[in-house]
Amino acid sequence: MLGAVLAGGGSRRMGVDKALLELGGRSLLERAVEALGAVVEQVVVVAPARSGYRELCREAGAAGLVADRVPDQGPLGGLDAALHRAAGRPVLLLACDLPFAGPELLRWLLARPLPPLAGRPPAARVPVEGGRRQPLCAWYAADCRGPVEEALAAGRRSLHGLLDRLTAVEAPVGPELPFYRPDLLLNVNRPKDLGRAAAVAEGKRLTRIAARSR
């Protein structure tokens, strides 16, 4: 399958390009590429061609930059670009502003069984926490390409709306998982979210330092 990092958002609520923000000594872009790269062989970054990410993508270890085929369509446009680049392969999608969605979560998501739903094979696997689906950290079958194109043509930009039209397996995320933590699906949209994420990352770093000192 193809791993795809979404990094083309407008970052209006943050005020600066979220993908380039640093957390724990690495940019959010680098963290997402690293998380996907631990699970799949090929990772690309989906962002507008004008963003100038090509060199940054190479430095982060991504296979390349994929531009939206239909500009200014939000995450759905990014998924569309990723599915076209995948050329018949499924896509494991991860937004760069989910800094703690690491390899453990991604491997667990991919290992979820895929029972037929309503007589049709599942088209997506999506984590659910507190009753809320997270479509920006999800697996999408190659067959999603048609429904995504139809949604874009109809002006329906919502990924949640897309999931409503797909046969999606919902994967509950909670304390019963060995890798669970309350900030696992923390979405860094605003400066206060970045502050919370930085406090979490610093706390983990200090814990590691203390463990080494013992």
Short mmCIF file of N, CA and C in Angstrom, two decimals, residues 29-208:
data_model
loop_
_atom_site.label_atom_id
_atom_site.label_comp_id
_atom_site.label_asym_id
_atom_site.label_seq_id
_atom_site.Cartn_x
_atom_site.Cartn_y
_atom_site.Cartn_z
N LEU A 29 5.84 17.35 9.99
CA LEU A 29 5.97 16.61 8.73
C LEU A 29 6.89 15.41 8.90
N GLU A 30 8.04 15.62 9.52
CA GLU A 30 8.99 14.53 9.73
C GLU A 30 8.40 13.43 10.60
N ARG A 31 7.68 13.81 11.64
CA ARG A 31 7.09 12.82 12.54
C ARG A 31 6.09 11.94 11.79
N ALA A 32 5.27 12.55 10.94
CA ALA A 32 4.28 11.77 10.21
C ALA A 32 4.93 10.85 9.19
N VAL A 33 5.93 11.34 8.47
CA VAL A 33 6.64 10.50 7.50
C VAL A 33 7.31 9.32 8.21
N GLU A 34 7.90 9.59 9.35
CA GLU A 34 8.57 8.53 10.11
C GLU A 34 7.57 7.48 10.60
N ALA A 35 6.42 7.92 11.09
CA ALA A 35 5.41 6.98 11.58
C ALA A 35 4.93 6.07 10.46
N LEU A 36 4.62 6.64 9.31
CA LEU A 36 4.16 5.82 8.18
C LEU A 36 5.28 4.94 7.64
N GLY A 37 6.49 5.50 7.60
CA GLY A 37 7.63 4.75 7.06
C GLY A 37 7.97 3.52 7.87
N ALA A 38 7.56 3.49 9.14
CA ALA A 38 7.80 2.31 9.97
C ALA A 38 6.81 1.19 9.66
N VAL A 39 5.78 1.51 8.86
CA VAL A 39 4.71 0.54 8.62
C VAL A 39 4.60 0.15 7.14
N VAL A 40 4.84 1.10 6.24
CA VAL A 40 4.72 0.83 4.80
C VAL A 40 6.04 1.16 4.11
N GLU A 41 6.23 0.61 2.92
CA GLU A 41 7.50 0.77 2.22
C GLU A 41 7.64 2.12 1.54
N GLN A 42 6.54 2.68 1.06
CA GLN A 42 6.62 3.93 0.31
C GLN A 42 5.71 4.97 0.93
N VAL A 43 6.26 6.15 1.17
CA VAL A 43 5.52 7.26 1.77
C VAL A 43 5.68 8.48 0.89
N VAL A 44 4.57 9.13 0.59
CA VAL A 44 4.60 10.40 -0.13
C VAL A 44 3.94 11.47 0.73
N VAL A 45 4.21 12.71 0.39
CA VAL A 45 3.59 13.85 1.06
C VAL A 45 2.64 14.51 0.08
N VAL A 46 1.41 14.71 0.50
CA VAL A 46 0.41 15.36 -0.35
C VAL A 46 0.28 16.80 0.09
N ALA A 47 0.60 17.73 -0.81
CA ALA A 47 0.56 19.15 -0.50
C ALA A 47 0.50 19.91 -1.82
N PRO A 48 0.03 21.16 -1.81
CA PRO A 48 0.00 21.94 -3.05
C PRO A 48 1.40 22.09 -3.63
N ALA A 49 1.48 22.06 -4.94
CA ALA A 49 2.78 22.16 -5.61
C ALA A 49 3.48 23.47 -5.25
N ARG A 50 2.71 24.50 -4.96
CA ARG A 50 3.31 25.80 -4.66
C ARG A 50 3.93 25.87 -3.27
N SER A 51 3.73 24.82 -2.49
CA SER A 51 4.17 24.88 -1.10
C SER A 51 5.69 24.79 -0.93
N GLY A 52 6.40 24.35 -1.96
CA GLY A 52 7.85 24.28 -1.89
C GLY A 52 8.36 23.23 -0.93
N TYR A 53 7.63 22.12 -0.80
CA TYR A 53 8.00 21.08 0.16
C TYR A 53 8.97 20.03 -0.42
N ARG A 54 9.31 20.10 -1.68
CA ARG A 54 10.03 18.97 -2.28
C ARG A 54 11.32 18.65 -1.53
N GLU A 55 12.12 19.65 -1.23
CA GLU A 55 13.37 19.40 -0.52
C GLU A 55 13.09 18.91 0.89
N LEU A 56 12.09 19.49 1.54
CA LEU A 56 11.72 19.07 2.88
C LEU A 56 11.25 17.62 2.89
N CYS A 57 10.54 17.23 1.85
CA CYS A 57 10.07 15.84 1.76
C CYS A 57 11.25 14.89 1.65
N ARG A 58 12.22 15.24 0.84
CA ARG A 58 13.41 14.38 0.70
C ARG A 58 14.15 14.29 2.02
N GLU A 59 14.30 15.41 2.71
CA GLU A 59 15.00 15.40 3.99
C GLU A 59 14.25 14.55 5.03
N ALA A 60 12.92 14.53 4.93
CA ALA A 60 12.12 13.75 5.88
C ALA A 60 12.09 12.27 5.54
N GLY A 61 12.58 11.91 4.36
CA GLY A 61 12.60 10.50 3.96
C GLY A 61 11.42 10.06 3.13
N ALA A 62 10.61 11.00 2.63
CA ALA A 62 9.47 10.64 1.80
C ALA A 62 9.93 10.38 0.37
N ALA A 63 9.13 9.59 -0.36
CA ALA A 63 9.47 9.24 -1.74
C ALA A 63 9.21 10.39 -2.70
N GLY A 64 8.43 11.36 -2.28
CA GLY A 64 8.17 12.50 -3.15
C GLY A 64 6.98 13.31 -2.69
N LEU A 65 6.72 14.37 -3.45
CA LEU A 65 5.61 15.27 -3.18
C LEU A 65 4.53 15.03 -4.23
N VAL A 66 3.29 14.91 -3.78
CA VAL A 66 2.15 14.72 -4.68
C VAL A 66 1.25 15.93 -4.55
N ALA A 67 1.00 16.60 -5.66
CA ALA A 67 0.14 17.79 -5.64
C ALA A 67 -1.32 17.38 -5.80
N ASP A 68 -2.20 18.16 -5.20
CA ASP A 68 -3.63 17.93 -5.37
C ASP A 68 -4.00 18.02 -6.85
N ARG A 69 -4.80 17.07 -7.33
CA ARG A 69 -5.29 17.14 -8.70
C ARG A 69 -6.37 18.22 -8.82
N VAL A 70 -7.17 18.34 -7.75
CA VAL A 70 -8.22 19.37 -7.70
C VAL A 70 -7.86 20.30 -6.54
N PRO A 71 -7.38 21.50 -6.80
CA PRO A 71 -6.89 22.36 -5.71
C PRO A 71 -7.99 22.85 -4.80
N ASP A 72 -7.59 23.18 -3.57
CA ASP A 72 -8.45 23.84 -2.59
C ASP A 72 -9.69 23.02 -2.24
N GLN A 73 -9.51 21.70 -2.11
CA GLN A 73 -10.62 20.83 -1.74
C GLN A 73 -10.40 20.17 -0.38
N GLY A 74 -9.43 20.68 0.37
CA GLY A 74 -9.21 20.18 1.72
C GLY A 74 -8.69 18.75 1.74
N PRO A 75 -8.85 18.06 2.87
CA PRO A 75 -8.35 16.69 3.01
C PRO A 75 -8.91 15.72 1.96
N LEU A 76 -10.15 15.94 1.53
CA LEU A 76 -10.71 15.04 0.52
C LEU A 76 -9.91 15.14 -0.78
N GLY A 77 -9.49 16.35 -1.13
CA GLY A 77 -8.64 16.52 -2.31
C GLY A 77 -7.30 15.84 -2.13
N GLY A 78 -6.79 15.85 -0.89
CA GLY A 78 -5.54 15.15 -0.62
C GLY A 78 -5.68 13.65 -0.76
N LEU A 79 -6.78 13.10 -0.25
CA LEU A 79 -7.02 11.67 -0.41
C LEU A 79 -7.17 11.31 -1.87
N ASP A 80 -7.84 12.14 -2.64
CA ASP A 80 -7.98 11.92 -4.08
C ASP A 80 -6.61 11.83 -4.76
N ALA A 81 -5.72 12.78 -4.43
CA ALA A 81 -4.38 12.78 -5.02
C ALA A 81 -3.61 11.53 -4.63
N ALA A 82 -3.74 11.12 -3.36
CA ALA A 82 -3.02 9.93 -2.89
C ALA A 82 -3.52 8.67 -3.59
N LEU A 83 -4.84 8.53 -3.75
CA LEU A 83 -5.38 7.35 -4.41
C LEU A 83 -4.94 7.28 -5.86
N HIS A 84 -4.85 8.41 -6.52
CA HIS A 84 -4.38 8.41 -7.91
C HIS A 84 -2.90 8.04 -7.96
N ARG A 85 -2.11 8.54 -7.03
CA ARG A 85 -0.69 8.18 -7.00
C ARG A 85 -0.53 6.69 -6.68
N ALA A 86 -1.41 6.15 -5.86
CA ALA A 86 -1.31 4.74 -5.46
C ALA A 86 -1.58 3.80 -6.63
N ALA A 87 -2.31 4.25 -7.63
CA ALA A 87 -2.51 3.48 -8.86
C ALA A 87 -2.99 2.05 -8.60
N GLY A 88 -4.12 1.95 -7.90
CA GLY A 88 -4.71 0.64 -7.66
C GLY A 88 -4.34 0.00 -6.34
N ARG A 89 -3.52 0.67 -5.56
CA ARG A 89 -3.17 0.18 -4.23
C ARG A 89 -3.99 0.91 -3.17
N PRO A 90 -4.19 0.30 -2.01
CA PRO A 90 -4.83 1.05 -0.92
C PRO A 90 -3.90 2.13 -0.39
N VAL A 91 -4.48 3.05 0.36
CA VAL A 91 -3.73 4.18 0.92
C VAL A 91 -3.90 4.19 2.43
N LEU A 92 -2.79 4.33 3.13
CA LEU A 92 -2.80 4.57 4.57
C LEU A 92 -2.54 6.05 4.75
N LEU A 93 -3.57 6.77 5.19
CA LEU A 93 -3.53 8.23 5.25
C LEU A 93 -3.23 8.69 6.67
N LEU A 94 -2.37 9.71 6.78
CA LEU A 94 -2.07 10.29 8.09
C LEU A 94 -1.84 11.78 7.92
N ALA A 95 -2.60 12.59 8.64
CA ALA A 95 -2.40 14.03 8.62
C ALA A 95 -1.20 14.39 9.48
N CYS A 96 -0.45 15.39 9.05
CA CYS A 96 0.76 15.76 9.78
C CYS A 96 0.44 16.37 11.14
N ASP A 97 -0.82 16.79 11.35
CA ASP A 97 -1.15 17.42 12.63
C ASP A 97 -1.69 16.44 13.67
N LEU A 98 -1.39 15.15 13.48
CA LEU A 98 -1.70 14.12 14.47
C LEU A 98 -0.36 13.54 14.95
N PRO A 99 0.40 14.29 15.75
CA PRO A 99 1.80 13.94 16.02
C PRO A 99 2.01 12.69 16.85
N PHE A 100 0.97 12.20 17.55
CA PHE A 100 1.16 11.03 18.40
C PHE A 100 0.51 9.77 17.83
N ALA A 101 0.01 9.88 16.61
CA ALA A 101 -0.52 8.69 15.93
C ALA A 101 0.67 7.94 15.34
N GLY A 102 1.29 7.09 16.15
CA GLY A 102 2.53 6.44 15.78
C GLY A 102 2.36 5.08 15.16
N PRO A 103 3.47 4.38 14.93
CA PRO A 103 3.43 3.07 14.28
C PRO A 103 2.56 2.05 14.99
N GLU A 104 2.51 2.08 16.33
CA GLU A 104 1.70 1.09 17.04
C GLU A 104 0.23 1.21 16.65
N LEU A 105 -0.27 2.43 16.61
CA LEU A 105 -1.66 2.65 16.22
C LEU A 105 -1.88 2.24 14.77
N LEU A 106 -0.97 2.59 13.89
CA LEU A 106 -1.13 2.28 12.47
C LEU A 106 -1.11 0.78 12.23
N ARG A 107 -0.19 0.07 12.87
CA ARG A 107 -0.14 -1.39 12.70
C ARG A 107 -1.42 -2.04 13.23
N TRP A 108 -1.88 -1.57 14.38
CA TRP A 108 -3.12 -2.10 14.96
C TRP A 108 -4.30 -1.87 14.02
N LEU A 109 -4.35 -0.68 13.42
CA LEU A 109 -5.45 -0.37 12.50
C LEU A 109 -5.41 -1.29 11.29
N LEU A 110 -4.24 -1.53 10.75
CA LEU A 110 -4.12 -2.40 9.58
C LEU A 110 -4.45 -3.85 9.91
N ALA A 111 -4.27 -4.24 11.15
CA ALA A 111 -4.53 -5.63 11.54
C ALA A 111 -6.00 -5.88 11.87
N ARG A 112 -6.83 -4.85 11.88
CA ARG A 112 -8.24 -5.05 12.19
C ARG A 112 -8.88 -5.96 11.15
N PRO A 113 -9.70 -6.92 11.58
CA PRO A 113 -10.38 -7.79 10.62
C PRO A 113 -11.34 -6.99 9.75
N LEU A 114 -11.57 -7.47 8.55
CA LEU A 114 -12.41 -6.75 7.60
C LEU A 114 -13.62 -7.60 7.21
N PRO A 115 -14.58 -7.77 8.11
CA PRO A 115 -15.77 -8.54 7.76
C PRO A 115 -16.61 -7.77 6.74
N PRO A 116 -17.29 -8.47 5.83
CA PRO A 116 -18.16 -7.76 4.89
C PRO A 116 -19.24 -6.98 5.63
N LEU A 117 -19.54 -5.81 5.16
CA LEU A 117 -20.56 -4.96 5.75
C LEU A 117 -21.66 -4.73 4.71
N ALA A 118 -22.89 -5.05 5.08
CA ALA A 118 -24.03 -4.89 4.17
C ALA A 118 -23.79 -5.61 2.86
N GLY A 119 -23.09 -6.76 2.95
CA GLY A 119 -22.87 -7.57 1.76
C GLY A 119 -21.76 -7.08 0.86
N ARG A 120 -21.07 -6.01 1.26
CA ARG A 120 -20.00 -5.46 0.43
C ARG A 120 -18.68 -5.47 1.20
N PRO A 121 -17.57 -5.62 0.49
CA PRO A 121 -16.28 -5.58 1.19
C PRO A 121 -16.02 -4.19 1.74
N PRO A 122 -15.40 -4.08 2.91
CA PRO A 122 -15.11 -2.76 3.50
C PRO A 122 -14.20 -1.93 2.60
N ALA A 123 -14.46 -0.64 2.59
CA ALA A 123 -13.65 0.27 1.78
C ALA A 123 -12.73 1.13 2.63
N ALA A 124 -12.91 1.08 3.96
CA ALA A 124 -12.08 1.91 4.83
C ALA A 124 -12.01 1.29 6.22
N ARG A 125 -10.89 1.55 6.89
CA ARG A 125 -10.74 1.27 8.32
C ARG A 125 -10.46 2.61 8.98
N VAL A 126 -11.22 2.95 10.02
CA VAL A 126 -11.05 4.26 10.64
C VAL A 126 -11.09 4.13 12.15
N PRO A 127 -10.14 4.72 12.87
CA PRO A 127 -10.19 4.69 14.34
C PRO A 127 -11.30 5.58 14.88
N VAL A 128 -11.88 5.17 16.00
CA VAL A 128 -12.95 5.92 16.64
C VAL A 128 -12.61 6.07 18.11
N GLU A 129 -12.59 7.30 18.58
CA GLU A 129 -12.33 7.56 20.00
C GLU A 129 -13.43 8.45 20.55
N GLY A 130 -14.03 8.03 21.65
CA GLY A 130 -15.10 8.82 22.24
C GLY A 130 -16.28 9.03 21.31
N GLY A 131 -16.52 8.06 20.43
CA GLY A 131 -17.62 8.16 19.49
C GLY A 131 -17.33 8.99 18.26
N ARG A 132 -16.13 9.53 18.15
CA ARG A 132 -15.78 10.38 17.01
C ARG A 132 -14.77 9.66 16.11
N ARG A 133 -15.10 9.57 14.83
CA ARG A 133 -14.20 8.96 13.86
C ARG A 133 -13.06 9.91 13.51
N GLN A 134 -11.90 9.34 13.17
CA GLN A 134 -10.75 10.14 12.77
C GLN A 134 -10.35 9.72 11.34
N PRO A 135 -10.97 10.35 10.34
CA PRO A 135 -10.69 9.97 8.94
C PRO A 135 -9.33 10.40 8.44
N LEU A 136 -8.60 11.21 9.22
CA LEU A 136 -7.27 11.65 8.79
C LEU A 136 -6.17 10.70 9.26
N CYS A 137 -6.57 9.62 9.90
CA CYS A 137 -5.63 8.55 10.27
C CYS A 137 -6.36 7.26 9.94
N ALA A 138 -6.39 6.88 8.68
CA ALA A 138 -7.27 5.79 8.26
C ALA A 138 -6.72 5.09 7.03
N TRP A 139 -7.23 3.86 6.83
CA TRP A 139 -6.88 3.06 5.66
C TRP A 139 -8.03 3.14 4.67
N TYR A 140 -7.70 3.40 3.40
CA TYR A 140 -8.70 3.50 2.35
C TYR A 140 -8.36 2.52 1.22
N ALA A 141 -9.33 1.71 0.84
CA ALA A 141 -9.13 0.76 -0.26
C ALA A 141 -9.02 1.50 -1.58
N ALA A 142 -8.40 0.84 -2.55
CA ALA A 142 -8.27 1.45 -3.87
C ALA A 142 -9.63 1.77 -4.47
N ASP A 143 -10.66 0.97 -4.10
CA ASP A 143 -12.00 1.19 -4.64
C ASP A 143 -12.63 2.50 -4.18
N CYS A 144 -12.02 3.18 -3.22
CA CYS A 144 -12.54 4.46 -2.77
C CYS A 144 -12.35 5.56 -3.81
N ARG A 145 -11.52 5.30 -4.78
CA ARG A 145 -11.20 6.35 -5.75
C ARG A 145 -12.45 6.88 -6.44
N GLY A 146 -13.35 5.98 -6.85
CA GLY A 146 -14.58 6.42 -7.50
C GLY A 146 -15.46 7.28 -6.61
N PRO A 147 -15.80 6.81 -5.40
CA PRO A 147 -16.61 7.63 -4.51
C PRO A 147 -15.98 8.98 -4.17
N VAL A 148 -14.64 9.01 -4.05
CA VAL A 148 -13.96 10.28 -3.76
C VAL A 148 -14.13 11.24 -4.93
N GLU A 149 -13.95 10.75 -6.14
CA GLU A 149 -14.11 11.61 -7.32
C GLU A 149 -15.54 12.11 -7.44
N GLU A 150 -16.50 11.24 -7.14
CA GLU A 150 -17.90 11.64 -7.20
C GLU A 150 -18.20 12.73 -6.18
N ALA A 151 -17.65 12.59 -4.98
CA ALA A 151 -17.87 13.59 -3.93
C ALA A 151 -17.28 14.94 -4.34
N LEU A 152 -16.08 14.92 -4.90
CA LEU A 152 -15.46 16.17 -5.33
C LEU A 152 -16.27 16.82 -6.44
N ALA A 153 -16.73 16.02 -7.38
CA ALA A 153 -17.52 16.56 -8.50
C ALA A 153 -18.83 17.18 -8.01
N ALA A 154 -19.38 16.62 -6.91
CA ALA A 154 -20.64 17.11 -6.37
C ALA A 154 -20.44 18.25 -5.37
N GLY A 155 -19.18 18.61 -5.12
CA GLY A 155 -18.91 19.69 -4.18
C GLY A 155 -19.01 19.28 -2.72
N ARG A 156 -18.96 17.96 -2.46
CA ARG A 156 -19.02 17.47 -1.09
C ARG A 156 -17.60 17.22 -0.61
N ARG A 157 -17.09 18.10 0.26
CA ARG A 157 -15.68 18.06 0.65
C ARG A 157 -15.42 17.33 1.96
N SER A 158 -16.46 16.89 2.64
CA SER A 158 -16.30 16.32 3.97
C SER A 158 -15.83 14.87 3.91
N LEU A 159 -14.73 14.58 4.63
CA LEU A 159 -14.30 13.19 4.76
C LEU A 159 -15.27 12.39 5.61
N HIS A 160 -15.87 13.03 6.61
CA HIS A 160 -16.87 12.34 7.41
C HIS A 160 -18.06 11.96 6.54
N GLY A 161 -18.44 12.86 5.64
CA GLY A 161 -19.52 12.55 4.71
C GLY A 161 -19.15 11.41 3.79
N LEU A 162 -17.89 11.36 3.37
CA LEU A 162 -17.44 10.24 2.53
C LEU A 162 -17.57 8.93 3.28
N LEU A 163 -17.14 8.91 4.55
CA LEU A 163 -17.23 7.68 5.34
C LEU A 163 -18.68 7.21 5.47
N ASP A 164 -19.62 8.16 5.53
CA ASP A 164 -21.04 7.79 5.62
C ASP A 164 -21.49 7.03 4.38
N ARG A 165 -20.82 7.28 3.27
CA ARG A 165 -21.21 6.62 2.01
C ARG A 165 -20.38 5.38 1.71
N LEU A 166 -19.37 5.12 2.52
CA LEU A 166 -18.53 3.94 2.32
C LEU A 166 -18.92 2.83 3.29
N THR A 167 -18.47 1.62 3.01
CA THR A 167 -18.57 0.53 3.99
C THR A 167 -17.30 0.58 4.82
N ALA A 168 -17.40 1.23 5.96
CA ALA A 168 -16.21 1.50 6.78
C ALA A 168 -16.23 0.68 8.06
N VAL A 169 -15.10 0.04 8.36
CA VAL A 169 -14.92 -0.66 9.63
C VAL A 169 -14.44 0.36 10.66
N GLU A 170 -15.19 0.53 11.73
CA GLU A 170 -14.80 1.45 12.80
C GLU A 170 -13.99 0.69 13.85
N ALA A 171 -12.82 1.21 14.17
CA ALA A 171 -11.90 0.56 15.11
C ALA A 171 -11.87 1.35 16.41
N PRO A 172 -12.53 0.88 17.48
CA PRO A 172 -12.59 1.64 18.73
C PRO A 172 -11.21 1.77 19.38
N VAL A 173 -10.87 2.98 19.74
CA VAL A 173 -9.59 3.29 20.40
C VAL A 173 -9.90 3.66 21.85
N GLY A 174 -9.30 2.93 22.80
CA GLY A 174 -9.57 3.21 24.19
C GLY A 174 -8.52 2.62 25.11
N PRO A 175 -8.70 2.76 26.42
CA PRO A 175 -7.70 2.32 27.40
C PRO A 175 -7.38 0.83 27.36
N GLU A 176 -8.21 0.03 26.73
CA GLU A 176 -7.93 -1.40 26.66
C GLU A 176 -6.76 -1.72 25.74
N LEU A 177 -6.37 -0.78 24.90
CA LEU A 177 -5.24 -1.00 23.99
C LEU A 177 -3.93 -0.78 24.74
N PRO A 178 -2.92 -1.64 24.54
CA PRO A 178 -1.68 -1.51 25.31
C PRO A 178 -0.91 -0.23 25.03
N PHE A 179 -1.13 0.37 23.87
CA PHE A 179 -0.40 1.59 23.51
C PHE A 179 -1.24 2.85 23.69
N TYR A 180 -2.42 2.70 24.29
CA TYR A 180 -3.33 3.85 24.39
C TYR A 180 -2.80 4.92 25.34
N ARG A 181 -3.09 6.16 25.01
CA ARG A 181 -2.85 7.31 25.86
C ARG A 181 -3.87 8.37 25.47
N PRO A 182 -4.27 9.24 26.37
CA PRO A 182 -5.34 10.19 26.08
C PRO A 182 -5.04 11.12 24.91
N ASP A 183 -3.76 11.37 24.63
CA ASP A 183 -3.40 12.28 23.55
C ASP A 183 -3.07 11.55 22.25
N LEU A 184 -3.42 10.28 22.14
CA LEU A 184 -3.04 9.48 20.98
C LEU A 184 -3.51 10.11 19.68
N LEU A 185 -4.73 10.64 19.68
CA LEU A 185 -5.29 11.25 18.47
C LEU A 185 -5.45 12.77 18.63
N LEU A 186 -4.58 13.36 19.44
CA LEU A 186 -4.59 14.81 19.61
C LEU A 186 -4.34 15.48 18.26
N ASN A 187 -5.23 16.39 17.90
CA ASN A 187 -5.12 17.12 16.63
C ASN A 187 -4.58 18.52 16.92
N VAL A 188 -3.44 18.84 16.32
CA VAL A 188 -2.79 20.13 16.57
C VAL A 188 -3.32 21.15 15.55
N ASN A 189 -4.36 21.85 15.93
CA ASN A 189 -4.98 22.84 15.05
C ASN A 189 -4.68 24.27 15.47
N ARG A 190 -4.55 24.49 16.76
CA ARG A 190 -4.40 25.84 17.31
C ARG A 190 -3.12 25.92 18.15
N PRO A 191 -2.65 27.14 18.41
CA PRO A 191 -1.46 27.28 19.26
C PRO A 191 -1.59 26.57 20.60
N LYS A 192 -2.78 26.59 21.21
CA LYS A 192 -2.94 25.91 22.50
C LYS A 192 -2.79 24.40 22.35
N ASP A 193 -3.17 23.85 21.18
CA ASP A 193 -2.98 22.42 20.93
C ASP A 193 -1.49 22.10 20.83
N LEU A 194 -0.75 22.98 20.18
CA LEU A 194 0.70 22.78 20.07
C LEU A 194 1.35 22.84 21.44
N GLY A 195 0.87 23.76 22.30
CA GLY A 195 1.41 23.83 23.65
C GLY A 195 1.16 22.56 24.43
N ARG A 196 -0.03 22.01 24.28
CA ARG A 196 -0.34 20.76 24.97
C ARG A 196 0.53 19.63 24.43
N ALA A 197 0.69 19.58 23.11
CA ALA A 197 1.52 18.53 22.51
C ALA A 197 2.97 18.66 22.95
N ALA A 198 3.45 19.90 23.03
CA ALA A 198 4.83 20.12 23.45
C ALA A 198 5.04 19.66 24.89
N ALA A 199 4.05 19.92 25.75
CA ALA A 199 4.15 19.48 27.14
C ALA A 199 4.19 17.97 27.23
N VAL A 200 3.39 17.30 26.39
CA VAL A 200 3.39 15.84 26.37
C VAL A 200 4.74 15.32 25.88
N ALA A 201 5.23 15.89 24.78
CA ALA A 201 6.51 15.44 24.22
C ALA A 201 7.65 15.69 25.19
N GLU A 202 7.64 16.82 25.87
CA GLU A 202 8.70 17.13 26.83
C GLU A 202 8.63 16.18 28.02
N GLY A 203 7.43 15.88 28.45
CA GLY A 203 7.27 14.94 29.55
C GLY A 203 7.81 13.58 29.21
N LYS A 204 7.56 13.13 27.99
CA LYS A 204 8.08 11.82 27.57
C LYS A 204 9.60 11.87 27.49
N ARG A 205 10.11 13.01 26.97
CA ARG A 205 11.56 13.11 26.85
C ARG A 205 12.21 13.06 28.22
N LEU A 206 11.65 13.79 29.18
CA LEU A 206 12.23 13.79 30.52
C LEU A 206 12.14 12.41 31.16
N THR A 207 11.06 11.71 30.89
CA THR A 207 10.92 10.34 31.42
C THR A 207 12.02 9.45 30.90
N ARG A 208 12.32 9.59 29.62
CA ARG A 208 13.39 8.75 29.03
C ARG A 208 14.73 9.09 29.64
#
